[in-house]
XYZ file of C-alpha atoms in Angstrom:
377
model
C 10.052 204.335 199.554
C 8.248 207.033 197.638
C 5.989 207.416 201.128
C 8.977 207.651 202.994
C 10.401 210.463 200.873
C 7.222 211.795 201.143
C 7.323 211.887 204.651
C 10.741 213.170 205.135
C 9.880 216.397 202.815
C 7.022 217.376 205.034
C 8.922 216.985 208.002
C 11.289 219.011 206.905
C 8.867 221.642 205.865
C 7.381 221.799 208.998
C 10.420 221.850 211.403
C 13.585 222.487 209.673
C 14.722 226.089 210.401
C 14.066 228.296 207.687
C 16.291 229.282 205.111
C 18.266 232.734 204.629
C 17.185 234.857 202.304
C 20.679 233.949 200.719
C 19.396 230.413 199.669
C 17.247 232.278 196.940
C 20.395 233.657 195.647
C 18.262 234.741 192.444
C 16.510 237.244 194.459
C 19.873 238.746 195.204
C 22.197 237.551 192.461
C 26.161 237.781 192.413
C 26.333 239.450 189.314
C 29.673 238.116 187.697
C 31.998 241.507 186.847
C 34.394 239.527 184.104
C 32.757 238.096 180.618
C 33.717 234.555 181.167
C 31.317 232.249 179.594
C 28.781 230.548 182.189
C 29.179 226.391 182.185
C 30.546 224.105 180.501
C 31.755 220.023 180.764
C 32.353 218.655 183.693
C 32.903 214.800 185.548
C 30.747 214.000 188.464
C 29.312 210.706 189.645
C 25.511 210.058 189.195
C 23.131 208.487 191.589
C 24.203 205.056 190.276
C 27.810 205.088 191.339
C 28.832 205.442 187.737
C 30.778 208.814 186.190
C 28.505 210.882 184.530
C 30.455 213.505 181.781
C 27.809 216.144 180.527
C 28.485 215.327 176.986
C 27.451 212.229 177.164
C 23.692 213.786 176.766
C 24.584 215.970 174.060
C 21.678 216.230 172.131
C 19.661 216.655 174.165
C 18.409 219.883 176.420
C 19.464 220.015 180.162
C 17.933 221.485 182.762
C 20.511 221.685 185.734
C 20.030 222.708 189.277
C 22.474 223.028 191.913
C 20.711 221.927 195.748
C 20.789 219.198 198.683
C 18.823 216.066 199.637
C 17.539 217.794 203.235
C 16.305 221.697 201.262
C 12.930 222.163 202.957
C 11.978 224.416 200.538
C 13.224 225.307 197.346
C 14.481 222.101 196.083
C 11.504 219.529 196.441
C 9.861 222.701 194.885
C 11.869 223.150 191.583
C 12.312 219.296 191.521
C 8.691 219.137 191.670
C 8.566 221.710 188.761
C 10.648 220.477 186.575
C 9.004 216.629 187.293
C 5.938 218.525 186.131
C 7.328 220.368 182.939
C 8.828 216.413 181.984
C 5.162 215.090 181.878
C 3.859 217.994 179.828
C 6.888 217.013 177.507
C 5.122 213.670 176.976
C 6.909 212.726 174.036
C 9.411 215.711 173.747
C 10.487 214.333 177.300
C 13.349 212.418 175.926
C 15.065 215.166 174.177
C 15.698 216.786 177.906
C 18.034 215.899 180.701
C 17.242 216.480 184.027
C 20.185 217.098 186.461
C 20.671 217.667 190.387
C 23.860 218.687 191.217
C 24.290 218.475 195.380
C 26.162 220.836 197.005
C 26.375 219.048 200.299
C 28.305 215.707 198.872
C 28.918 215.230 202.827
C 25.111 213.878 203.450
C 24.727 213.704 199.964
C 25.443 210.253 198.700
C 25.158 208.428 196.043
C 22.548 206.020 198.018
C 20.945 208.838 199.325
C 21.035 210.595 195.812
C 19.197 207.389 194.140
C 16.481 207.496 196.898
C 15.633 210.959 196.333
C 15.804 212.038 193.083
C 13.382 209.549 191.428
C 10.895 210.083 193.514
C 10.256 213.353 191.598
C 11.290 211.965 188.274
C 12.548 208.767 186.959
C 14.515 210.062 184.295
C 16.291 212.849 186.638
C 20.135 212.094 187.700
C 21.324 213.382 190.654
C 25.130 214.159 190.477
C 27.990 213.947 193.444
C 31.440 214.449 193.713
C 34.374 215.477 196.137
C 33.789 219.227 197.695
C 36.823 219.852 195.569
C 34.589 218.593 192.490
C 31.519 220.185 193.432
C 32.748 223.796 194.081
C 34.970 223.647 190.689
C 31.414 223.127 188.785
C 29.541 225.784 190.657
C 32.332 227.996 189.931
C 32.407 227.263 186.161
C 28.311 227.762 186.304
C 29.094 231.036 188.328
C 26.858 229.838 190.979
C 27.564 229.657 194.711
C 26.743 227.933 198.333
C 27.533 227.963 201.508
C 26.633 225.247 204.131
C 25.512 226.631 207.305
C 27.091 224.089 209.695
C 27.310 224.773 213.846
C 28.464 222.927 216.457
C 26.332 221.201 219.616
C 27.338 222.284 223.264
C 29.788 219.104 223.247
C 31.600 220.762 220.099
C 30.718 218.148 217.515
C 29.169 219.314 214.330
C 25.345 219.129 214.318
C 24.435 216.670 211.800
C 21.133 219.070 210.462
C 22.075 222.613 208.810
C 20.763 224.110 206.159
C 22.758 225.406 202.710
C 22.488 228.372 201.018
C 22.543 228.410 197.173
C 22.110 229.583 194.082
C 18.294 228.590 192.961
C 18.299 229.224 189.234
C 17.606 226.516 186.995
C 19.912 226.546 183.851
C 18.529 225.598 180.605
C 21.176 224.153 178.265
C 21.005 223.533 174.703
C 21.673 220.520 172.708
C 25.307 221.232 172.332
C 25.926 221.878 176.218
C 26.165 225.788 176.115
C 23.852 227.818 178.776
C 21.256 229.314 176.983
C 19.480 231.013 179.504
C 19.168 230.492 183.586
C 15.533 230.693 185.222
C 15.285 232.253 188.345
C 13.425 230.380 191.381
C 9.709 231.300 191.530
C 8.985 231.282 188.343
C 5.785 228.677 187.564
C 6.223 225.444 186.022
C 4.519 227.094 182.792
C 7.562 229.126 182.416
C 9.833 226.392 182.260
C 8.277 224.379 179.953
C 7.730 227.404 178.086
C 11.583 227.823 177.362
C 11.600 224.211 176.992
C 9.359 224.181 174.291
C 11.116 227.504 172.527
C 14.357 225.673 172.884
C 13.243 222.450 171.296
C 11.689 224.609 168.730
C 14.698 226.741 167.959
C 17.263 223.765 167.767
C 15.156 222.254 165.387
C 14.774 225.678 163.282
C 18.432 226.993 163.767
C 17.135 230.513 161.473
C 14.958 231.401 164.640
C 15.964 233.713 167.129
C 17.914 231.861 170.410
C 17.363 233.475 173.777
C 20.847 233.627 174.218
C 21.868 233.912 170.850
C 25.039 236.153 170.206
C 24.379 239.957 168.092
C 24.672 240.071 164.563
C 25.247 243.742 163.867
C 24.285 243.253 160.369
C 21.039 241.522 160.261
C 18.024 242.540 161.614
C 16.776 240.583 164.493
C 13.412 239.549 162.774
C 11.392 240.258 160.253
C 9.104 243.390 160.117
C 5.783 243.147 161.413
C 2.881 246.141 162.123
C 0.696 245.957 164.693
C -1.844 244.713 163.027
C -0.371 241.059 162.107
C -0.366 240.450 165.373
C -3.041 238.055 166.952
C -5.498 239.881 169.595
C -4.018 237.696 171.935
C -0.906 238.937 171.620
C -2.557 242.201 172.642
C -2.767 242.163 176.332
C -4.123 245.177 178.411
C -0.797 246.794 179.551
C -2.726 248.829 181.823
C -3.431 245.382 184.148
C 0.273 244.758 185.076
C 1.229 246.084 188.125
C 5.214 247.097 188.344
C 7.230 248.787 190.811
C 10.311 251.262 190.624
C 13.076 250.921 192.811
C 12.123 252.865 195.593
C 8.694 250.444 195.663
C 6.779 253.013 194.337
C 3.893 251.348 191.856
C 4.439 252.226 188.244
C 1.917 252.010 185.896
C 2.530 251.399 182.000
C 0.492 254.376 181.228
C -1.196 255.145 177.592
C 1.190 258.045 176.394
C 1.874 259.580 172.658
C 4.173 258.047 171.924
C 5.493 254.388 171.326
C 7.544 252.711 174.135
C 10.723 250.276 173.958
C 10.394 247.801 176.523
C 13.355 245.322 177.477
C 12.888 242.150 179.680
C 15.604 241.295 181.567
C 17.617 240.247 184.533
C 21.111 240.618 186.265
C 21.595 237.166 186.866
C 20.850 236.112 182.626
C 24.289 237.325 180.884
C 23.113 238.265 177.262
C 20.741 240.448 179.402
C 23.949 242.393 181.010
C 25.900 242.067 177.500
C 23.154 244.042 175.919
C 22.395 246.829 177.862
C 24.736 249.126 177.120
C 24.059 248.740 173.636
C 20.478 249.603 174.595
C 21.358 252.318 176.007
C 23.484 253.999 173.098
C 20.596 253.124 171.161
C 18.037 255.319 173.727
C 20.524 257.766 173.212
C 20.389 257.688 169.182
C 16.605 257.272 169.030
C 14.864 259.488 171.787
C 14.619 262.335 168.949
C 12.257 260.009 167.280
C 9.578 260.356 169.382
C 10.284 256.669 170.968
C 10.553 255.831 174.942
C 12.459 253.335 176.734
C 11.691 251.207 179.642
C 13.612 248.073 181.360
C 11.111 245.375 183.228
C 14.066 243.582 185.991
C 12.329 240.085 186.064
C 12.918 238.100 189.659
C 15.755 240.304 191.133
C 15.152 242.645 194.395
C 15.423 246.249 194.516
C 18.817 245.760 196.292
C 20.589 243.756 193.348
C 18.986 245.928 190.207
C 20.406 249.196 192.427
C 23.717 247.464 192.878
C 23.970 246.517 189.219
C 23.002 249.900 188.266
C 26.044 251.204 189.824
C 28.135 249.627 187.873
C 26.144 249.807 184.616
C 24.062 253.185 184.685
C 21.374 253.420 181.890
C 19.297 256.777 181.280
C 16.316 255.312 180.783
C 13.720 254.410 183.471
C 14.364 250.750 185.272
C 10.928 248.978 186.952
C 10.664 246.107 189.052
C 8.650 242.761 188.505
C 9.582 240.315 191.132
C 7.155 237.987 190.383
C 7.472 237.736 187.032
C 3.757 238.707 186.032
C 5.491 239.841 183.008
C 6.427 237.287 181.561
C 2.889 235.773 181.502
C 1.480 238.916 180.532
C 2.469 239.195 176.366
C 3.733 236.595 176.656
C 7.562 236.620 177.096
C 9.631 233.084 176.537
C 12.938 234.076 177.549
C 15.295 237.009 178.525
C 16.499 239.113 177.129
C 12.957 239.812 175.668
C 12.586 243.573 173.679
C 9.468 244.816 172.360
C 8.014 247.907 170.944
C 4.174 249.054 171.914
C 2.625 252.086 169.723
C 1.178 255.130 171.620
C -2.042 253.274 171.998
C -0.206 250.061 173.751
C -0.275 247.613 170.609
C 2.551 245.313 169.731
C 4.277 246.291 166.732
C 7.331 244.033 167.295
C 9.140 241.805 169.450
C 12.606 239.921 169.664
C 14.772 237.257 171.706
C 17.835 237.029 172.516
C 21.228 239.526 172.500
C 21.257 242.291 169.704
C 23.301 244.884 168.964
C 21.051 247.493 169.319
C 23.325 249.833 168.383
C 24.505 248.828 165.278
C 22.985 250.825 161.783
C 20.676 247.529 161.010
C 19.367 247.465 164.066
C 18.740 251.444 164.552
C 17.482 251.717 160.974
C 14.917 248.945 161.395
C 13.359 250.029 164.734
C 13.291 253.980 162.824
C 10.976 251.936 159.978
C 8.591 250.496 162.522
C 8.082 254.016 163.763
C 7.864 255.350 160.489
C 5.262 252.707 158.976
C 3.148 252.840 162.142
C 2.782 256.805 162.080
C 1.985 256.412 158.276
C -0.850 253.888 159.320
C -2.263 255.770 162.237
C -1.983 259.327 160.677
């Protein structure tokens, strides 16, 4: 059966029509314009023919992607990802849920469901419903589809099509909340990277969460000179290539003075709760000598300009569509902030939402400045 499936996928690869560029949807998000909270329970049937309630894996971490059985593309690919990231789990493996959610519950049964899935992973579920069932989940995990269906000369619906949909992976903690959503084209590294952090973090609940909510009173992590980081930690920020949104290349030049830099992406919500914040706090800081930069992580020129309309920031916004970024200091999750000195070292780095504005937050950032221009004058 595996064969077959085998089969099937490279069939599929090589004839199926391609996709929109819509079926990425990461590359050109829907950026959500209330605050309601992304995800939450929900009832679906699993690949078994049995009801499957996602807290009935609390405990563990999920990684959830919405796609369909006949994807040509993107979904053997993230399966195939995520199949990967489970073996590199070895052990850790059984603290994580995989789930496939189908959004085409027409050719998407459960038979078909239990054929398909395990071939990438034996422990994955894939998860059907009603359409009624499906799109209410989507909806609560602000995602969205749409199944490109026509009709043969004789009128009848033609039994191929293809569906366009949201490609994110979500990454939920152990009690069921989204803590942070992965956009497609990301390596399998990065995956098992926020795995890992996760696990970590769940297990140490005084470490920083990716999607952890401000605390306007603490500071976000302890303070740390350049210096106590490892030389590893030091990449060349000269090597990674960015763009602006006009495609213009922008390089992370060596200037005199230390730059602010914040990872993030339209489609991650801490990410959008936090930049205003960050940008009161550019406002309050650029008299001390400090810059500001935003790296967009996965999302096209098109959605970052869109998004900027709505949520204008005076500091300079670059483009890293691949992600290079994120292997490059390295960065576990967004939102991501760190501060480089004038000569491009790392003098300090945080996940998760902060409240950048707040006195704690302002007043320790003002001390990093302060201590490194006592150590390099």
């Amino acid at each position: 059966m595996k064969h077959l499936w085998l089969t099937l996928i490279m069939f599929m690869l090589g004839h199926a029509s391609p996709l929109t560029a819509d079926t990425q949807t990461d590359s050109q998000p829907q950026t959500p314009t209330n605050s309601q909270a992304i995800g939450g329970d929900f009832t679906l049937t699993d690949q078994h023919g049995k009801p499957f309630r996602l807290d009935s894996v609390r405990g563990k971490l999920v990684l959830l992607f919405f796609g369909y059985t006949h994807c040509p593309d993107v979904c053997p690919d993230t399966l195939g990802k995520m199949a990967r990231v489970m073996r590199e789990l070895d052990q850790d493996a059984s603290q994580v849920q995989v789930l496939f959610i189908t959004v085409d519950p027409e050719r998407d049964t459960v038979a078909q469901l239990n054929n398909y899935v395990p071939f990438f992973s034996p422990s994955a579920l894939g998860l059907t419903g009603t359409p009624a069932q499906i799109r209410a989940v989507v909806d609560q995990y602000q995602a969205d589809f749409k199944l490109n269906k026509t009709e043969s000369q004789d009128g009848k619906t033609n039994d191929f099509y293809t569906v366009d949909h949201t490609a994110s992976v979500y990454l939920l903690d152990r009690t069921g909340k989204v803590d942070s959503m992965i956009p497609y084209g990301l390596p399998a590294e990065h995956i098992l990277q926020a795995v890992r952090q996760l696990l970590a973090a769940s297990e140490a609940p005084d470490q920083p969460r990716t999607a952890s909510k401000p605390d306007a009173d603490t500071p976000a992590v302890a303070l740390r000179t350049a210096d106590s980081y490892a030389e590893a930690e030091q990449p060349d920020r000269l090597a990674l290539a960015l763009h602006d949104l006009q495609g213009q290349p922008y390089s992370l030049q060596t200037q005199a003075k230390p730059v602010m830099i914040n990872f993030w992406a339209t489609w991650c919500p801490p990410c959008r709760a936090e930049l205003p914040a960050l940008n009161r706090a550019y406002q309050q800081l650029a008299g001390d000598g400090l810059a500001m930069l935003a790296i967009n992580v996965g999302d096209s020129s098109q959605a970052v300009s869109r998004f900027l309309q709505d949520y204008p920031i005076d500091f300079p916004v670059v483009l890293d569509e691949a992600g290079n970024s994120m292997k490059h200091w390295p960065i576990k999750g967004l939102p991501t902030t760190i501060i480089l000195d004038h000569q491009g070292k790392l003098l300090y780095r945080v996940s998760g939402e902060k409240a950048w504005d707040s006195k704690a937050m302002l007043d320790e950032i003002r001390t990093i400045l302060k201590i490194r221009t006592q150590t390099a004058g």
